[in-house]
Coordinates of C-alpha atoms and ligand atoms in Angstrom, one line a residue:
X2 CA 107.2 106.4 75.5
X3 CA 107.7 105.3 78.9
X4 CA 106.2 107.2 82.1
X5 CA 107.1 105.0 85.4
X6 CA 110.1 102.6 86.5
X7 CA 110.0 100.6 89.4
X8 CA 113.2 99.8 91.2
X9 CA 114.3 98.5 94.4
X10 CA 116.9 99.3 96.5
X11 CA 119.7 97.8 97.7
X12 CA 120.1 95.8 100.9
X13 CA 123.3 95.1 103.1
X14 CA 122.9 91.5 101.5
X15 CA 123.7 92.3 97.7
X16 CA 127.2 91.7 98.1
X17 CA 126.5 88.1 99.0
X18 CA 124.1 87.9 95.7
X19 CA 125.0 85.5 92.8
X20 CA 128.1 86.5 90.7
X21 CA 130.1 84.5 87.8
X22 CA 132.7 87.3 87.3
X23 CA 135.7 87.5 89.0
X24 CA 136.0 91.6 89.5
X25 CA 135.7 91.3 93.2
X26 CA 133.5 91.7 96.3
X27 CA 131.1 94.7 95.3
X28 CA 131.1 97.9 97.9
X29 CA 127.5 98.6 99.8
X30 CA 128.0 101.9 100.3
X31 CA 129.6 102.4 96.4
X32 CA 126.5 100.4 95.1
X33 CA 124.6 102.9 97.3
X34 CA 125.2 105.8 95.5
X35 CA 125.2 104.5 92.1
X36 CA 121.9 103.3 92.5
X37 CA 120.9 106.2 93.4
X38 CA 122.6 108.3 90.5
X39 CA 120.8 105.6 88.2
X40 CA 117.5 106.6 90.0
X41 CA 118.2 110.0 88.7
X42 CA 119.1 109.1 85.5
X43 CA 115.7 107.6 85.3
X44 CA 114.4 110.6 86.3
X45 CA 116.0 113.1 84.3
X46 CA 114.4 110.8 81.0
X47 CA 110.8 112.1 82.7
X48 CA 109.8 108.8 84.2
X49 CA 108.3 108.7 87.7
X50 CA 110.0 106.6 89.4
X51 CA 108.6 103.8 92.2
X52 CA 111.6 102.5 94.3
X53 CA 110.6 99.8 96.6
X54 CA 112.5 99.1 99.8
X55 CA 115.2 96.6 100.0
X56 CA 114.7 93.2 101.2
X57 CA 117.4 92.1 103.0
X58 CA 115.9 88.1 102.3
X59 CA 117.1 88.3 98.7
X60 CA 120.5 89.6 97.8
X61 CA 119.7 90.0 94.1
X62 CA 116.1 91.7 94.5
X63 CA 117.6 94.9 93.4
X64 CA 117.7 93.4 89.4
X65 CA 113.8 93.7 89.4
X66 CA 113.9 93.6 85.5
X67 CA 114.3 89.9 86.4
X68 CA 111.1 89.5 87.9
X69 CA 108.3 90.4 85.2
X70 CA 107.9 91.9 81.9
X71 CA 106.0 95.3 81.0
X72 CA 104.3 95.8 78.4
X73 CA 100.8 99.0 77.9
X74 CA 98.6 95.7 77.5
X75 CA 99.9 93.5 80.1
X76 CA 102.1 92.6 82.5
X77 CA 103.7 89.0 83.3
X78 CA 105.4 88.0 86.5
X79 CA 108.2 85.8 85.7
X80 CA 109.1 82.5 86.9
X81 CA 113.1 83.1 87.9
X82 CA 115.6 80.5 86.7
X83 CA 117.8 80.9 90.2
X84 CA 116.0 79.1 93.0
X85 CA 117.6 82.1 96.1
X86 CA 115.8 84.5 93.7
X87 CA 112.5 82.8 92.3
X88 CA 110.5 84.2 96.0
X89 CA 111.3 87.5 94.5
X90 CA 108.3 87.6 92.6
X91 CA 105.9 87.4 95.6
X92 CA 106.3 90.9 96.7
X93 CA 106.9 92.0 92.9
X94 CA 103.3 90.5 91.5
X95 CA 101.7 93.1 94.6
X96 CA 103.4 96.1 93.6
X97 CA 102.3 95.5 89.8
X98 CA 98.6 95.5 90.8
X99 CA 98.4 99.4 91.9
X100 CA 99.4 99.7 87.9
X101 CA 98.0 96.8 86.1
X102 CA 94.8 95.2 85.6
X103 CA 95.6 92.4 84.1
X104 CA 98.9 90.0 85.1
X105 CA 100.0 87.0 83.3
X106 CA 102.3 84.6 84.9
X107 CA 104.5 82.1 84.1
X108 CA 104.3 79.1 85.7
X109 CA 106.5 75.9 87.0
X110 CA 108.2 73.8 85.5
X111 CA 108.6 76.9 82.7
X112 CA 111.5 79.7 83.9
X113 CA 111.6 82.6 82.9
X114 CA 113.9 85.8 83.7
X115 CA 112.9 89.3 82.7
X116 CA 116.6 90.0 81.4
X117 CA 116.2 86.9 78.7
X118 CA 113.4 89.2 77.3
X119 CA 114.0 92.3 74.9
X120 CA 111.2 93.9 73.1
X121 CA 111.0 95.5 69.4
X122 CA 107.5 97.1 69.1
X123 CA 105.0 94.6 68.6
X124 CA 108.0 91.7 69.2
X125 CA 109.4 89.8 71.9
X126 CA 113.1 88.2 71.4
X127 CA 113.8 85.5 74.3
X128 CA 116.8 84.2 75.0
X129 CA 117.3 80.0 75.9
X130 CA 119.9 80.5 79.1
X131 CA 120.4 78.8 82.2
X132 CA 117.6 80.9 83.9
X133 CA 115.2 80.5 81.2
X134 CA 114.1 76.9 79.5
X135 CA 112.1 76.5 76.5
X136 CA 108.7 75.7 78.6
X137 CA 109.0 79.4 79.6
X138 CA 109.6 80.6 76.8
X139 CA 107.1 78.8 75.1
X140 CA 104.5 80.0 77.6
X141 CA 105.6 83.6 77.4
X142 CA 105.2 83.4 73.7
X143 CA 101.8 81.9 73.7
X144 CA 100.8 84.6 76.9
X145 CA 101.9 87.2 74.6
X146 CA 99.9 85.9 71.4
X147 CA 97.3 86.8 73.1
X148 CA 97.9 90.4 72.7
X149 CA 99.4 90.6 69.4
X150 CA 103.0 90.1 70.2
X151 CA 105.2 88.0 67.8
X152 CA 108.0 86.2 69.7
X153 CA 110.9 84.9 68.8
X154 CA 112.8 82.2 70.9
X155 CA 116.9 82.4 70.4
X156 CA 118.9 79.7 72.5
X157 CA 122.6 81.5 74.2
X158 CA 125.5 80.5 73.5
X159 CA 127.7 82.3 76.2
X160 CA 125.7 85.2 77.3
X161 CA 124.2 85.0 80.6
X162 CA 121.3 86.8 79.6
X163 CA 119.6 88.0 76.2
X164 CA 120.1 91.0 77.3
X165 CA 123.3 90.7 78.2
X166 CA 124.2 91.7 74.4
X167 CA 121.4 92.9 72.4
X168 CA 120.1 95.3 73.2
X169 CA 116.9 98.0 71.4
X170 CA 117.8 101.4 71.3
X171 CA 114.7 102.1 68.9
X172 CA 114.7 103.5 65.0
X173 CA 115.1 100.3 63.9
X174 CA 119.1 100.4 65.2
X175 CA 120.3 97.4 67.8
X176 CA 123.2 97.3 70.0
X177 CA 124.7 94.0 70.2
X178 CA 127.8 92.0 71.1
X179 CA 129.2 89.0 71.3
X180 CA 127.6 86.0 69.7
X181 CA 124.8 88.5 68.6
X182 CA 126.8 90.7 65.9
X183 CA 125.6 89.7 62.8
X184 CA 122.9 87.0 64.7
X185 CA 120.5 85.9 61.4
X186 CA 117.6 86.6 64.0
X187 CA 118.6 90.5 63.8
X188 CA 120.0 90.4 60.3
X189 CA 117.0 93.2 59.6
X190 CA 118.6 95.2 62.0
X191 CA 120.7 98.5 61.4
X192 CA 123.7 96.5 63.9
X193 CA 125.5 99.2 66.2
X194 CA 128.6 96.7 67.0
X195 CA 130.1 96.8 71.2
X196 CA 133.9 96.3 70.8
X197 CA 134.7 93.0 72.2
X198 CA 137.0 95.1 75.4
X199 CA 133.7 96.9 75.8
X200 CA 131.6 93.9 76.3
X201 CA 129.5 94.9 79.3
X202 CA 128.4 97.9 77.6
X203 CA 126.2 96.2 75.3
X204 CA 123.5 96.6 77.7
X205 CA 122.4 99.9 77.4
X206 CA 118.2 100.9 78.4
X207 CA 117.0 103.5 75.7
X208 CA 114.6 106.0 77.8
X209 CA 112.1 108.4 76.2
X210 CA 114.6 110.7 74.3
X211 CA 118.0 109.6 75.8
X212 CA 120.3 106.4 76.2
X213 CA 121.7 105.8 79.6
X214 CA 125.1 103.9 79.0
X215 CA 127.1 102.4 81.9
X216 CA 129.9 104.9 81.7
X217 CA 133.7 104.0 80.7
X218 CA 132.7 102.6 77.6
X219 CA 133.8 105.6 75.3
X220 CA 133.5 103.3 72.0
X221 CA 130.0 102.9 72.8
X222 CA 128.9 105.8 74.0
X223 CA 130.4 107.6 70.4
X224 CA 128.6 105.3 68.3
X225 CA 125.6 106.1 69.9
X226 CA 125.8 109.5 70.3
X227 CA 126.9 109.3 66.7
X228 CA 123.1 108.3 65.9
X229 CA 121.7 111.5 67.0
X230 CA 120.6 109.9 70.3
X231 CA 121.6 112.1 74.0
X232 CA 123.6 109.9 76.3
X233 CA 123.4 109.7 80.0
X234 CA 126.4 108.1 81.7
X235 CA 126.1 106.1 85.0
X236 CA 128.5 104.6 87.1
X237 CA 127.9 100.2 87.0
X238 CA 131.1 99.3 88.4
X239 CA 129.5 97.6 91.9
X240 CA 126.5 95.7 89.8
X241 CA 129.3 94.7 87.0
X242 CA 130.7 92.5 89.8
X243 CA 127.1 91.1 90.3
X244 CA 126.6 90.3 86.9
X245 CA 123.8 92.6 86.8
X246 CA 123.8 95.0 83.6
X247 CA 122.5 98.5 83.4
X248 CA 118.7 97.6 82.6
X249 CA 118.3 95.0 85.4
X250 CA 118.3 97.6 87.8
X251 CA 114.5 98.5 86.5
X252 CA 111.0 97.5 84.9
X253 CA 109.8 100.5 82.8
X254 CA 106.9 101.1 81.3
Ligands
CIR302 C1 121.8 87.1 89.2 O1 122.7 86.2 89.1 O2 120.6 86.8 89.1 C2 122.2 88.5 89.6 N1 123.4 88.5 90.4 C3 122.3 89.4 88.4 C4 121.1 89.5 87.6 C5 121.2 90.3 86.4 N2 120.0 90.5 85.8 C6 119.9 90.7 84.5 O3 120.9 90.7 83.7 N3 118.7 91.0 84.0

């Protein structure tokens, strides 16, 4: 059950933020108002919702699932892989002390990025990509020993994040795509395959009693509505471009 999000809006910088795809400059004003549709999507799940203030200094601050990792016993403040994002956590590790006692962090030369981190219960998967090395993954996993947390550590092949394409809807059913479908590390899995023209919508965020699903993705969003689970649509098209995905645009917890 999740109760809070944080998020952080958008500055006039984000269209200058780091991108790999080739889908364009993104809109401000169009990211605007989705981010603000996906803050009511947030809401509608029964979350309260924190959103920060943009900060114009860092173009990608508005993926804040980048910058730590939530859980009811702890939270950790990540070390990000990209050097224009890593001062990111600064402001990040203040706002997390009006909710958490206790804050682990990662530290130098271990990275870490929130989106290379998907939890299952009591386990952690982390993903081995170009933001996050095996010292931070290593670290995270011992951190997270601490409180009872299994982790396992799965290098990438092409995704840019873990997250990227696997993704934990809960009830023991996983969305995944790409180089994940049929993964041995999620062969336990009930597998809810992302066609490979659907790609991008293997990164769906499973809120309280609903699924919010980056809409256009009509193969997706039937299979999941198939499983009995309510769907919320929002638009992604402007963070698409950025390479962010539908859950980097929050921490919940
Ligand atoms: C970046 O390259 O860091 C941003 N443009 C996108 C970050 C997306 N975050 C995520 O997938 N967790």
């Amino acid at each position: 059950m999740f109760n809070h999000a944080i998020v952080r809006k958008i500055g006039k910088s984000f269209v200058n933020g780091l991108t790999t795809s080739d889908l364009g400059n993104p809109n401000y004003e169009k990211a605007l108002v989705q981010h603000e549709a996906y803050v009511e999507a947030l809401k509608r799940c029964g979350v309260k919702v924190t959103v920060l203030e943009s900060d114009e200094r860092y173009p990608d601050s508005t993926f804040v699932e980048d910058t730590a990792v939530l859980t009811p016993k702890c939270a950790l403040v990540t070390n990000p892989g990209a050097e224009s994002r890593n001062g990111e956590i600064n402001e990040m590790k203040e706002v997390l002390k009006d909710f958490y006692d206790t804050i682990e962090y990662i530290q130098s030369p271990g990275m870490l990025d929130g989106g290379d981190v998907m939890q299952v219960e009591d386990h952690f998967y982390v993903g081995l990509s170009t933001r996050t090395n095996e010292a931070g993954a290593l670290q995270f996993k011992d951190i997270m020993g601490k409180y009872g947390y299994g982790t396992t550590i799965i290098p990438l092949k092409k995704f840019f994040h873990l997250k990227t394409g696997v993704n934990y809807l809960g009830d023991n059913n996983l969305l995944v795509a790409g180089e994940f479908i049929n993964h041995e590390a999620f062969s336990s899995f009930n597998q809810i395959i992302v066609k490979e023209e659907e790609e991008y919508s293997g990164n769906c965020v499973r809120m309280n009693d609903c699924v919010i699903v980056p809409k256009g993705f009509e193969g997706t969003k039937k299979k999941i509505e198939d499983l009995g689970y309510t769907v919320i649509e929002v638009e992604m098209t402007e963070f698409q471009k950025q390479d962010g995905g539908l859950s980097c645009l929050s921490l919940r917890f």
